[in-house]
Coordinates of C-alpha atoms and ligand atoms in Angstrom, one line a residue:
M95 CA 15.8 17.3 -27.1
A96 CA 15.7 17.8 -23.4
N97 CA 12.8 16.0 -21.2
V98 CA 13.6 16.5 -18.3
L99 CA 12.4 13.6 -16.5
Y100 CA 12.8 11.1 -19.7
D101 CA 16.5 12.2 -19.0
A102 CA 16.9 11.3 -15.6
L103 CA 13.7 8.0 -15.1
F104 CA 14.1 6.3 -18.5
A105 CA 16.6 7.0 -21.2
P106 CA 19.9 5.9 -18.4
H107 CA 18.2 2.3 -19.2
A108 CA 17.7 2.6 -22.6
Q109 CA 20.6 -0.3 -23.0
N110 CA 19.9 -2.0 -18.7
D111 CA 19.8 -5.1 -19.1
R112 CA 19.2 -5.9 -14.9
D113 CA 16.0 -7.1 -13.7
F114 CA 13.1 -3.3 -12.9
L115 CA 9.4 -5.6 -12.7
I116 CA 9.7 -8.5 -10.8
L117 CA 5.5 -10.2 -11.0
P118 CA 3.5 -12.2 -9.6
D119 CA 3.9 -15.2 -11.2
G120 CA 7.9 -14.9 -11.0
S121 CA 8.4 -13.5 -13.9
T122 CA 10.9 -10.5 -14.3
L123 CA 11.0 -7.2 -17.3
A124 CA 14.6 -6.4 -18.3
Y125 CA 14.9 -2.2 -18.1
H126 CA 15.7 -2.4 -21.6
A127 CA 12.3 -4.0 -22.4
F128 CA 10.5 -1.6 -20.1
V129 CA 12.0 1.7 -21.9
A130 CA 10.6 -0.4 -25.1
E131 CA 7.4 -0.3 -23.8
I132 CA 7.0 3.3 -22.6
A133 CA 8.4 3.8 -27.0
R134 CA 5.8 1.9 -28.3
L135 CA 2.9 3.4 -25.8
A136 CA 4.4 7.4 -26.8
G137 CA 3.8 5.8 -30.5
A138 CA -0.1 4.6 -29.7
L139 CA -0.7 8.3 -28.2
V140 CA 0.7 9.9 -30.8
A141 CA -0.9 7.6 -32.8
L142 CA -4.5 8.7 -31.8
G143 CA -2.8 12.5 -31.6
V144 CA -1.5 13.3 -28.7
E145 CA 0.4 16.7 -28.3
P146 CA 2.3 18.2 -26.0
G147 CA 0.2 19.1 -23.6
D148 CA -2.4 17.1 -24.1
R149 CA -4.1 15.6 -20.8
V150 CA -4.5 11.6 -20.9
V151 CA -6.9 10.3 -18.5
V152 CA -5.6 6.4 -16.5
Q153 CA -8.8 4.3 -14.6
T154 CA -6.8 1.4 -14.9
P155 CA -5.7 -1.6 -13.1
K156 CA -2.3 -2.0 -11.7
S157 CA 0.1 -4.1 -14.6
A158 CA 3.4 -3.1 -15.5
R159 CA 2.5 -2.2 -19.0
A160 CA -0.4 0.6 -16.9
L161 CA 3.4 1.3 -15.5
A162 CA 4.8 1.2 -19.1
L163 CA 2.1 4.5 -19.8
Y164 CA 3.3 7.0 -17.0
G165 CA 6.8 6.8 -19.2
A166 CA 5.0 7.1 -22.8
C167 CA 3.1 10.1 -21.6
V168 CA 6.5 12.0 -20.0
Q169 CA 8.2 11.0 -23.3
S170 CA 5.8 11.8 -25.8
G171 CA 5.5 15.1 -23.6
A172 CA 1.4 14.2 -22.2
V173 CA 0.4 14.8 -19.5
L174 CA -0.9 11.9 -16.8
L175 CA -3.9 12.3 -14.7
P176 CA -4.7 8.8 -13.2
L177 CA -7.4 8.3 -11.3
N178 CA -8.5 5.3 -8.5
T179 CA -9.2 2.6 -9.3
A180 CA -12.9 3.4 -7.3
Y181 CA -13.5 6.0 -9.3
T182 CA -17.9 5.2 -9.8
A183 CA -19.1 6.9 -13.6
A184 CA -20.1 10.1 -12.7
E185 CA -16.4 10.5 -10.8
V186 CA -14.2 9.5 -13.8
D187 CA -16.9 12.7 -15.8
Y188 CA -15.9 15.4 -13.8
F189 CA -12.3 14.4 -14.2
V190 CA -13.0 13.9 -18.3
G191 CA -14.8 17.2 -18.1
D192 CA -12.0 19.4 -15.9
A193 CA -9.2 17.9 -17.4
Q194 CA -10.5 18.5 -21.3
A195 CA -9.0 15.0 -22.0
R196 CA -7.7 13.5 -25.1
V197 CA -7.5 10.6 -24.3
L198 CA -8.9 7.4 -21.5
V199 CA -7.8 4.6 -20.6
C200 CA -9.8 2.7 -18.4
D201 CA -10.4 -1.7 -17.9
P202 CA -12.3 -2.7 -21.3
A203 CA -15.3 -3.6 -18.7
A204 CA -15.7 -0.5 -17.8
V205 CA -15.8 0.1 -21.5
E206 CA -20.1 0.1 -21.2
R207 CA -19.6 2.7 -18.5
L208 CA -17.3 5.1 -19.6
G209 CA -17.9 5.0 -23.5
P210 CA -20.4 7.7 -22.7
I211 CA -18.0 10.1 -20.9
A212 CA -15.4 9.2 -22.9
E213 CA -17.7 10.4 -26.1
E214 CA -19.9 13.4 -24.4
H215 CA -16.4 15.8 -23.7
G216 CA -14.7 14.1 -27.3
A217 CA -12.3 11.4 -25.5
I218 CA -10.6 9.0 -27.1
L219 CA -11.5 5.6 -25.9
Q220 CA -8.6 3.5 -24.5
T221 CA -8.6 0.0 -22.3
L222 CA -5.9 -1.5 -20.6
D223 CA -6.3 -4.4 -17.9
A224 CA -4.7 -6.0 -15.4
A225 CA -3.1 -8.4 -17.9
G226 CA -1.7 -5.1 -19.9
E227 CA -3.3 -5.8 -22.7
G228 CA -6.5 -4.2 -24.3
S229 CA -7.0 -1.4 -27.7
L230 CA -4.1 0.6 -26.4
A231 CA -1.6 -2.0 -25.8
A232 CA -2.5 -3.3 -30.2
L233 CA -1.9 -0.1 -30.4
A234 CA 1.6 -0.8 -29.1
A235 CA 2.1 -3.6 -30.1
D236 CA 2.6 -2.0 -34.0
Q237 CA 5.1 0.8 -33.4
P238 CA 8.0 0.8 -33.2
A239 CA 10.2 0.6 -29.9
R240 CA 12.2 3.6 -30.5
F241 CA 10.5 7.0 -29.9
E242 CA 11.8 11.2 -30.9
T243 CA 11.3 12.5 -27.4
V244 CA 9.3 14.6 -26.8
A245 CA 11.4 17.7 -25.8
R246 CA 10.1 18.7 -21.8
D247 CA 11.4 21.7 -19.2
A248 CA 11.4 21.4 -16.1
D249 CA 8.4 23.4 -15.4
D250 CA 6.1 22.0 -18.0
L251 CA 3.6 19.7 -16.3
A252 CA 4.0 16.0 -16.4
A253 CA 1.6 15.0 -14.2
L254 CA -1.9 16.4 -12.7
L255 CA -3.9 14.5 -9.4
Y256 CA -6.7 15.7 -7.9
T257 CA -7.3 16.0 -4.9
S258 CA -10.5 17.4 -3.0
G259 CA -11.7 21.1 -1.1
T260 CA -12.8 20.5 1.8
T261 CA -15.7 23.1 -0.2
G262 CA -16.5 22.5 -3.4
R263 CA -14.5 20.3 -6.5
S264 CA -12.5 18.4 -7.0
K265 CA -9.2 19.8 -7.7
G266 CA -6.1 18.7 -10.3
A267 CA -2.6 19.8 -8.9
M268 CA -0.2 21.4 -11.5
L269 CA 2.6 18.4 -11.0
T270 CA 5.8 19.9 -13.7
H271 CA 8.6 17.7 -13.9
A272 CA 10.7 19.5 -12.4
N273 CA 9.0 19.1 -8.8
L274 CA 8.6 15.1 -9.5
L275 CA 12.4 14.8 -10.9
S276 CA 13.8 16.9 -8.0
N277 CA 12.0 15.1 -4.5
T278 CA 12.9 11.7 -5.8
E279 CA 16.8 13.0 -6.4
V280 CA 16.9 14.0 -2.2
L281 CA 14.6 10.9 -1.8
V282 CA 17.3 8.5 -2.9
D283 CA 19.8 10.4 -1.3
A284 CA 17.7 10.4 2.4
W285 CA 16.8 7.1 1.7
R286 CA 20.3 5.7 0.6
F287 CA 18.5 4.2 -2.7
G288 CA 20.9 1.7 -4.8
A289 CA 20.7 -0.4 -7.8
D290 CA 20.5 -3.4 -5.5
D291 CA 17.2 -2.3 -3.9
V292 CA 14.4 -4.8 -4.6
L293 CA 11.3 -2.7 -3.2
L294 CA 8.1 -4.8 -2.1
H295 CA 5.3 -2.6 -4.2
A296 CA 2.0 -3.2 -3.5
L297 CA 1.0 0.5 -3.3
P298 CA -1.8 1.9 -5.8
I299 CA 0.0 3.7 -8.8
F300 CA -2.6 6.5 -9.1
H301 CA -1.2 8.5 -5.6
T302 CA 1.7 9.8 -5.4
H303 CA 2.8 7.1 -3.3
G304 CA 3.2 4.2 -5.4
L305 CA 3.8 6.1 -8.9
F306 CA 5.6 9.2 -8.1
V307 CA 7.6 8.4 -4.4
A308 CA 7.7 4.1 -5.0
T309 CA 8.6 4.5 -8.9
N310 CA 11.0 7.2 -9.3
I311 CA 12.6 6.8 -6.5
S312 CA 13.7 2.8 -8.3
L313 CA 13.9 4.0 -11.4
L314 CA 16.4 6.5 -10.7
A315 CA 18.7 4.2 -8.0
G316 CA 18.5 1.7 -11.4
G317 CA 17.1 -0.5 -8.9
S318 CA 13.9 -3.2 -8.9
M319 CA 10.0 -3.6 -7.8
I320 CA 8.1 -6.9 -7.2
L321 CA 4.8 -5.6 -9.1
L322 CA 2.0 -6.6 -7.2
P323 CA -1.6 -5.3 -7.9
G324 CA -2.8 -4.6 -4.4
F325 CA -1.8 -5.6 -1.3
D326 CA -3.3 -9.0 -0.6
L327 CA -0.8 -11.0 2.5
E328 CA -0.3 -13.8 1.5
A329 CA 1.4 -12.4 -1.4
M330 CA 3.3 -10.0 0.7
L331 CA 4.7 -12.3 3.5
R332 CA 5.5 -15.2 0.1
W333 CA 7.3 -11.6 -0.9
L334 CA 8.9 -10.4 1.6
P335 CA 11.8 -12.3 1.5
K336 CA 12.2 -11.6 -1.8
A337 CA 12.4 -8.1 -1.0
T338 CA 15.0 -5.5 0.7
T339 CA 12.9 -2.0 1.7
M340 CA 9.0 -1.2 1.4
M341 CA 6.6 1.8 0.5
G342 CA 3.9 1.2 2.3
V343 CA 0.4 3.5 4.3
P344 CA -0.3 2.6 8.0
T345 CA -2.4 -0.5 7.5
F346 CA -0.1 -2.4 5.7
Y347 CA 2.1 -2.3 8.9
T348 CA -1.1 -3.2 11.4
R349 CA -2.1 -6.0 9.1
L350 CA 1.5 -7.7 9.3
L351 CA 1.2 -7.2 12.8
D352 CA -2.3 -9.3 13.0
D353 CA -0.2 -11.7 11.6
P354 CA 1.8 -14.3 13.8
R355 CA 3.7 -15.6 10.4
L356 CA 5.3 -11.8 10.5
R357 CA 8.1 -12.5 12.5
P358 CA 12.2 -11.1 12.2
E359 CA 13.4 -14.5 9.9
L360 CA 11.0 -13.3 7.2
V361 CA 12.0 -9.6 7.1
G362 CA 15.5 -9.8 9.2
H363 CA 18.1 -9.1 5.4
F364 CA 15.1 -6.4 5.2
R365 CA 17.2 -2.4 4.5
L366 CA 14.5 -0.2 4.6
F367 CA 10.7 0.1 5.6
V368 CA 8.6 4.3 5.2
S369 CA 5.7 5.4 5.8
G370 CA 3.5 7.8 4.7
S371 CA -0.1 8.7 3.8
A372 CA -1.8 9.3 6.6
P373 CA -0.3 9.4 10.7
L374 CA 1.3 5.8 11.8
L375 CA 0.2 4.7 15.6
A376 CA 3.3 5.5 17.8
E377 CA 2.2 2.5 18.6
T378 CA 2.4 0.8 15.4
H379 CA 6.0 1.8 15.3
V380 CA 6.4 0.6 18.5
E381 CA 5.2 -2.9 18.2
F382 CA 7.1 -3.2 14.5
E383 CA 10.4 -2.9 16.1
A384 CA 10.2 -5.0 18.5
R385 CA 8.5 -8.0 16.4
T386 CA 10.7 -7.6 13.7
G387 CA 13.6 -5.2 15.4
H388 CA 13.0 -2.5 12.2
R389 CA 12.0 1.0 13.0
I390 CA 9.7 2.3 10.3
L391 CA 11.0 5.5 8.6
E392 CA 7.8 7.6 8.6
R393 CA 8.3 10.5 5.9
Y394 CA 4.9 13.5 5.6
G395 CA 3.8 14.3 1.9
M396 CA 0.9 15.7 0.3
T397 CA -0.6 15.3 -3.6
E398 CA 0.4 19.5 -3.8
T399 CA 3.8 18.7 -2.3
N400 CA 5.1 15.4 -2.9
M401 CA 7.2 14.9 0.3
N402 CA 8.0 16.5 2.5
T403 CA 9.8 16.2 5.6
S404 CA 11.0 12.5 6.5
N405 CA 13.0 11.4 9.9
P406 CA 16.4 10.2 9.0
Y407 CA 18.1 7.3 7.3
E408 CA 20.8 7.3 9.7
G409 CA 19.9 9.3 13.6
E410 CA 16.6 8.3 15.4
R411 CA 13.2 7.9 13.7
R412 CA 11.2 8.7 16.1
A413 CA 7.8 7.6 16.4
G414 CA 4.8 10.2 16.3
T415 CA 6.6 12.6 14.4
V416 CA 7.3 12.9 10.9
G417 CA 11.0 14.1 11.2
P418 CA 12.9 17.1 9.9
P419 CA 11.7 19.4 7.1
L420 CA 13.4 17.8 3.3
P421 CA 16.7 18.8 1.7
G422 CA 15.4 22.2 0.0
V423 CA 12.1 22.2 1.4
S424 CA 11.2 24.9 4.3
L425 CA 8.5 24.3 6.8
R426 CA 7.4 26.4 9.0
V427 CA 4.2 26.4 12.3
V428 CA 2.4 29.5 12.0
D429 CA -0.6 30.8 13.7
P430 CA -4.0 29.4 11.1
E431 CA -5.2 33.1 12.0
T432 CA -2.5 36.2 11.0
G433 CA -0.2 33.8 9.4
A434 CA 2.8 34.8 11.7
A435 CA 5.1 32.5 12.4
L436 CA 5.6 30.4 16.1
P437 CA 8.3 29.5 17.7
R438 CA 9.3 26.1 18.2
G439 CA 7.4 23.7 20.6
E440 CA 3.3 25.6 19.5
I441 CA 1.1 23.9 17.4
G442 CA -0.2 25.6 13.9
M443 CA -0.5 25.5 10.8
I444 CA 2.1 24.1 8.7
E445 CA 3.3 25.7 5.9
L446 CA 5.9 24.8 3.6
T447 CA 7.7 26.0 0.0
G448 CA 10.2 24.4 -2.3
P449 CA 10.8 22.5 -5.6
N450 CA 8.9 19.9 -4.9
V451 CA 5.8 22.6 -4.1
C452 CA 3.0 22.5 -6.9
Q453 CA 2.1 25.2 -9.5
G454 CA -1.5 25.6 -7.9
Y455 CA -5.1 24.2 -9.5
W456 CA -5.4 23.4 -13.2
R457 CA -7.8 26.4 -14.1
M458 CA -8.6 27.0 -10.8
P459 CA -6.7 30.0 -10.3
E460 CA -8.8 31.5 -6.8
K461 CA -7.5 27.9 -5.4
T462 CA -4.2 29.3 -6.2
A463 CA -4.3 31.6 -4.4
E464 CA -6.1 30.8 -1.2
A465 CA -3.7 28.0 -0.5
F466 CA -0.5 29.6 -0.8
R467 CA 0.7 32.4 0.4
P468 CA 2.3 35.4 -0.3
D469 CA 5.3 34.8 0.1
G470 CA 4.6 31.7 -2.0
Y471 CA 4.1 29.1 1.1
F472 CA 2.3 26.2 0.7
I473 CA -1.0 26.2 3.5
T474 CA -1.1 21.8 3.9
G475 CA -4.3 22.4 6.1
D476 CA -2.1 20.4 8.9
L477 CA -2.0 21.2 12.0
G478 CA 1.4 20.1 14.1
C479 CA 4.7 21.7 15.6
I480 CA 8.3 21.8 15.4
E481 CA 10.0 19.6 18.5
E482 CA 13.5 21.9 19.5
D483 CA 15.6 19.7 17.4
G484 CA 13.2 20.9 14.7
Y485 CA 12.1 17.1 14.6
V486 CA 7.6 18.5 13.3
R487 CA 4.4 17.3 14.3
I488 CA 1.5 16.6 12.7
V489 CA -1.2 16.5 15.3
G490 CA -4.0 17.0 13.3
R491 CA -6.0 18.4 11.0
G492 CA -6.9 21.8 9.9
K493 CA -9.1 20.6 7.3
D494 CA -12.1 18.8 7.2
L495 CA -10.8 14.9 6.0
V496 CA -10.9 12.1 6.7
I497 CA -8.2 9.2 6.1
S498 CA -9.6 6.0 5.2
G499 CA -6.7 3.8 4.4
G500 CA -5.1 5.7 2.9
F501 CA -7.2 7.2 0.8
N502 CA -9.1 10.7 0.9
I503 CA -12.2 11.3 2.5
Y504 CA -14.0 14.9 1.4
P505 CA -16.4 15.4 3.9
K506 CA -18.7 17.6 2.6
E507 CA -18.7 15.8 -1.4
V508 CA -20.7 12.9 0.7
E509 CA -22.8 15.0 3.4
L510 CA -24.0 17.0 -0.6
L511 CA -24.9 13.8 -0.9
L512 CA -26.4 12.8 2.3
D513 CA -28.3 16.0 1.8
E514 CA -30.6 15.1 -1.1
Q515 CA -31.4 12.3 0.2
P516 CA -35.2 11.7 0.9
G517 CA -35.8 12.6 5.0
V518 CA -32.9 13.6 5.7
L519 CA -32.2 17.4 6.7
E520 CA -28.5 17.7 6.8
S521 CA -25.8 15.4 7.7
A522 CA -22.6 15.4 9.5
V523 CA -20.1 12.7 8.3
I524 CA -16.9 12.4 9.7
G525 CA -13.6 10.1 10.7
A526 CA -13.8 7.8 14.1
P527 CA -10.7 5.4 14.8
H528 CA -11.2 2.3 13.3
P529 CA -9.0 -0.3 13.8
D530 CA -7.5 -1.2 10.0
L531 CA -8.1 1.3 8.6
G532 CA -7.0 4.0 10.6
E533 CA -10.6 5.5 10.7
G534 CA -13.6 5.2 9.0
V535 CA -16.1 6.6 7.5
V536 CA -19.1 7.7 9.8
A537 CA -22.2 9.6 9.3
V538 CA -24.7 11.5 10.9
L539 CA -27.7 12.3 10.5
V540 CA -31.1 14.7 11.5
P541 CA -34.3 14.4 10.2
R542 CA -36.8 16.1 8.7
A543 CA -39.2 16.5 11.3
G544 CA -41.8 13.5 11.3
A545 CA -39.5 11.9 8.5
S546 CA -37.6 8.7 10.4
L547 CA -34.7 6.9 8.3
D548 CA -33.5 3.9 6.7
A549 CA -29.8 3.5 7.2
E550 CA -29.9 0.5 4.9
A551 CA -32.4 2.4 1.9
I552 CA -29.4 5.3 2.2
A553 CA -26.2 3.5 2.2
A554 CA -27.6 1.5 -1.1
S555 CA -28.9 4.9 -3.2
V556 CA -25.2 6.5 -2.0
R557 CA -23.8 4.0 -3.5
D558 CA -23.6 4.7 -7.2
G559 CA -22.5 8.6 -6.4
I560 CA -19.5 8.0 -4.9
A561 CA -17.1 6.0 -4.3
R562 CA -17.1 2.8 -2.1
F563 CA -14.2 4.4 0.1
K564 CA -15.9 6.9 0.7
Q565 CA -19.2 5.8 1.3
P566 CA -20.1 6.2 5.5
R567 CA -19.9 2.4 6.1
R568 CA -21.7 3.9 10.2
Y569 CA -25.2 5.8 10.2
Y570 CA -26.2 7.1 13.5
V571 CA -29.8 9.2 13.6
V572 CA -29.8 12.1 16.0
D573 CA -32.3 14.9 16.6
E574 CA -30.0 18.0 15.9
L575 CA -25.7 18.7 15.0
P576 CA -24.3 20.2 18.0
R577 CA -23.3 24.0 16.5
N578 CA -20.9 27.0 18.3
T579 CA -22.4 30.9 18.1
M580 CA -21.9 31.5 14.7
G581 CA -24.1 27.6 13.5
K582 CA -20.6 25.9 12.4
V583 CA -21.5 21.9 13.1
Q584 CA -18.6 21.2 15.7
K585 CA -17.5 17.6 15.0
N586 CA -15.1 16.9 17.4
L587 CA -18.1 16.6 19.4
L588 CA -19.5 13.9 17.3
R589 CA -16.1 13.1 16.5
E590 CA -16.0 11.9 20.5
R591 CA -19.5 11.0 20.7
F592 CA -18.8 8.7 17.7
S593 CA -15.5 7.5 18.6
D594 CA -16.3 3.9 19.3
A595 CA -18.2 3.4 16.2
F596 CA -15.6 0.9 14.7
A597 CA -14.5 -0.7 18.6
R598 CA -13.3 -4.1 17.7
Ligands
LIG102 C1 -10.5 -0.7 0.0 N1 -11.4 -0.5 0.9 C2 -11.7 0.8 1.8 C3 -10.7 1.2 1.2 N2 -9.8 0.6 -0.1 N3 -12.9 1.3 3.0 C4 -12.6 2.2 2.8 N4 -11.0 3.0 2.8 C5 -9.8 2.5 1.2 N5 -8.7 2.3 1.8 C6 -12.7 -1.3 0.5 C7 -13.3 -1.6 -0.5 O1 -14.3 -0.5 -1.5 C8 -14.1 -3.4 -0.5 O2 -15.0 -2.8 0.1 C9 -12.9 -3.8 0.6 O3 -12.9 -2.6 1.4 C10 -12.5 -4.3 0.3 O4 -11.6 -3.6 -1.0 P1 -10.3 -4.4 -1.0 O5 -9.8 -4.1 -2.2 O6 -9.8 -5.5 -0.7 O7 -9.5 -3.5 0.0 P2 -8.4 -4.0 0.6 O8 -6.9 -4.7 -1.4 O9 -7.7 -5.1 2.0 O10 -7.2 -2.5 0.5 C11 -7.2 -1.3 1.5 C12 -5.4 -0.7 1.6 C13 -5.9 -0.2 -0.1 C14 -4.0 -2.1 0.4 C15 -5.3 0.0 3.0 O11 -7.1 0.9 0.2 C16 -4.1 0.1 0.1 O12 -3.5 0.2 -0.7 N6 -4.1 2.4 0.2 C17 -3.4 2.5 0.0 C18 -3.4 4.4 -0.9 C19 -2.7 5.1 -0.8 O13 -1.9 4.3 -2.2 N7 -2.5 6.5 -0.4 C20 -1.9 6.8 -0.7 C21 -2.5 8.4 -1.4 P3 -16.7 -3.5 0.0 O14 -16.0 -5.0 0.5 O15 -17.6 -3.3 0.6 O16 -17.3 -3.9 -1.6 S1 -1.6 9.4 -0.1 C22 -0.3 10.5 -0.7 O17 0.2 9.4 -1.9 C23 0.5 11.4 -0.6 C24 1.0 12.3 -1.0 C25 1.6 10.4 0.4 O18 1.6 11.6 1.3 O19 1.9 9.5 0.2
LIG103 P1 -3.1 14.0 -0.4 O1 -3.7 14.6 -0.2 O2 -3.6 12.3 -0.9 O3 -1.9 13.3 -0.8 O4 -2.9 13.2 1.7 C1 -1.9 14.5 2.0 C2 -2.2 14.1 3.8 O5 -2.5 13.0 4.3 C3 -1.5 15.6 4.4 O6 -2.5 17.1 4.3 C4 -1.7 14.7 5.9 O7 -3.2 14.8 6.4 C5 -1.6 13.2 5.6 N1 -0.5 12.7 5.8 C6 0.9 12.4 4.4 N2 1.6 11.8 5.3 C7 1.3 11.8 6.9 C8 2.0 11.4 7.7 N3 3.0 10.5 7.7 N4 2.1 11.5 8.8 C9 0.2 12.2 8.9 N5 -0.4 12.4 7.8 C10 -0.1 12.4 6.7

């Protein structure tokens, strides 16, 4: 039976003897073995009662089996909901409840924290650890290496990826089989991926970049991936000579540049370096070329839209731009107030449409309606312009968002928590330039009359509420927040004032 994504990405490899994964200890996993593992995991999901369309929430360390679990969700018709491993129990609670998960897969070390959450929401708890072992692995081991693929159409959901809103709760972007496959096909072609490519994979597998862009492209092209648990500089330097391509957030590149061992000999054989998820400074682009001879290919994407634009493989990779729209993507820049299209060169809101754009937000029709124009264009919240020759330049964000090391932090969520702290009248959370992470999280606090604030005590008390990467790394106390005549906090003034919060 037809299953759009499975048939394109996984089924063709059922008899493929070539290596798909190269693991940190040097061992390899052949394509056919990966497909068999997917079948066993799909059998395990069905044995647990998973039915087509059910949500499977996964918060596990990165491993070959965790990656196979993505394939298993596709093959069994389930909807994968991957979660950042840094999320606290309170955060996981929301996702499991909102998505009405059938299964929650977590690290065995998290069972005590997450067991009650699974129980409360009627989800079945399973485990997978960093070695890919756990109750789900044990269940899968008893399943056959073949699984009757569940039929899924182009418009059926493959994944729910949550992104926070500028106000209020996190929203699940509904990604269909067609959304994911169409983008993969375009990127394999645009970036010339082939079966001889070896991709150095150090990104997390709970976000689009590591999960869909890197993995789906490798699968469709039939290439292999060196699957590292995360970004470790020594491991990167060890593995770079064995790879031909790498995808990373800008922090990957600045960290490599900070090491004198990044020399042309190390990467002379490389075919392609891709950067995305956060702005790559033009100086990083220039410095990387000077040090290695490679021009990083920068592209622009979003959880809701997959990849939208890309600098060309052949042709000029222009520093400070994200390149023209990818084939099939129609992109325009409009006046944020009126929605009127702006001429080339003028800065406004970036809006786009194409087969890559998600179907809206899970069970939030009003949020979906707000995110799209009546003619179907998705409002990205990013500000930019289209240069005369079609290259897109992102110049800022119309949405209140901090991107730190490629992770998104929505200030509102942090501010709500800070405002609850004793002695705090109000707060503003901003991003300040950070030498390693691009932006770092800064909290500006206003005390209640007569109160004196203890930043350390406040930092300690927000610790269990939100993931570590969202927690402010600098606290400042001010008498009042700057406001415009409408009473809105002028964060641009705060960003200027605290721009050196993380100065080297
Ligand atoms: C780790 N920490 C962070 C971050 N990561 N703090 C702020 N921002 C971060 N991104 C904190 C930890 O809590 C810890 O704090 C300390 O830093 C060290 O943790 P560790 O895990 O050792 O950090 P790391 O391994 O050095 O990780 C940094 C990293 C990682 C390599 C930049 O965050 C990363 O892999 N980021 C990639 C994110 C990504 O894939 N984004 C794509 C999403 P403490 O020591 O105080 O406890 S966007 C997307 O998918 C769209 C569609 C797109 O366009 O691609
Ligand atoms: P997310 O919702 O986590 O997928 O983050 C998407 C956001 O990351 C976009 O809306 C942009 O603000 C930002 N982003 C992604 N790629 C780039 C890039 N190459 N340059 C600048 N910003 C980027």
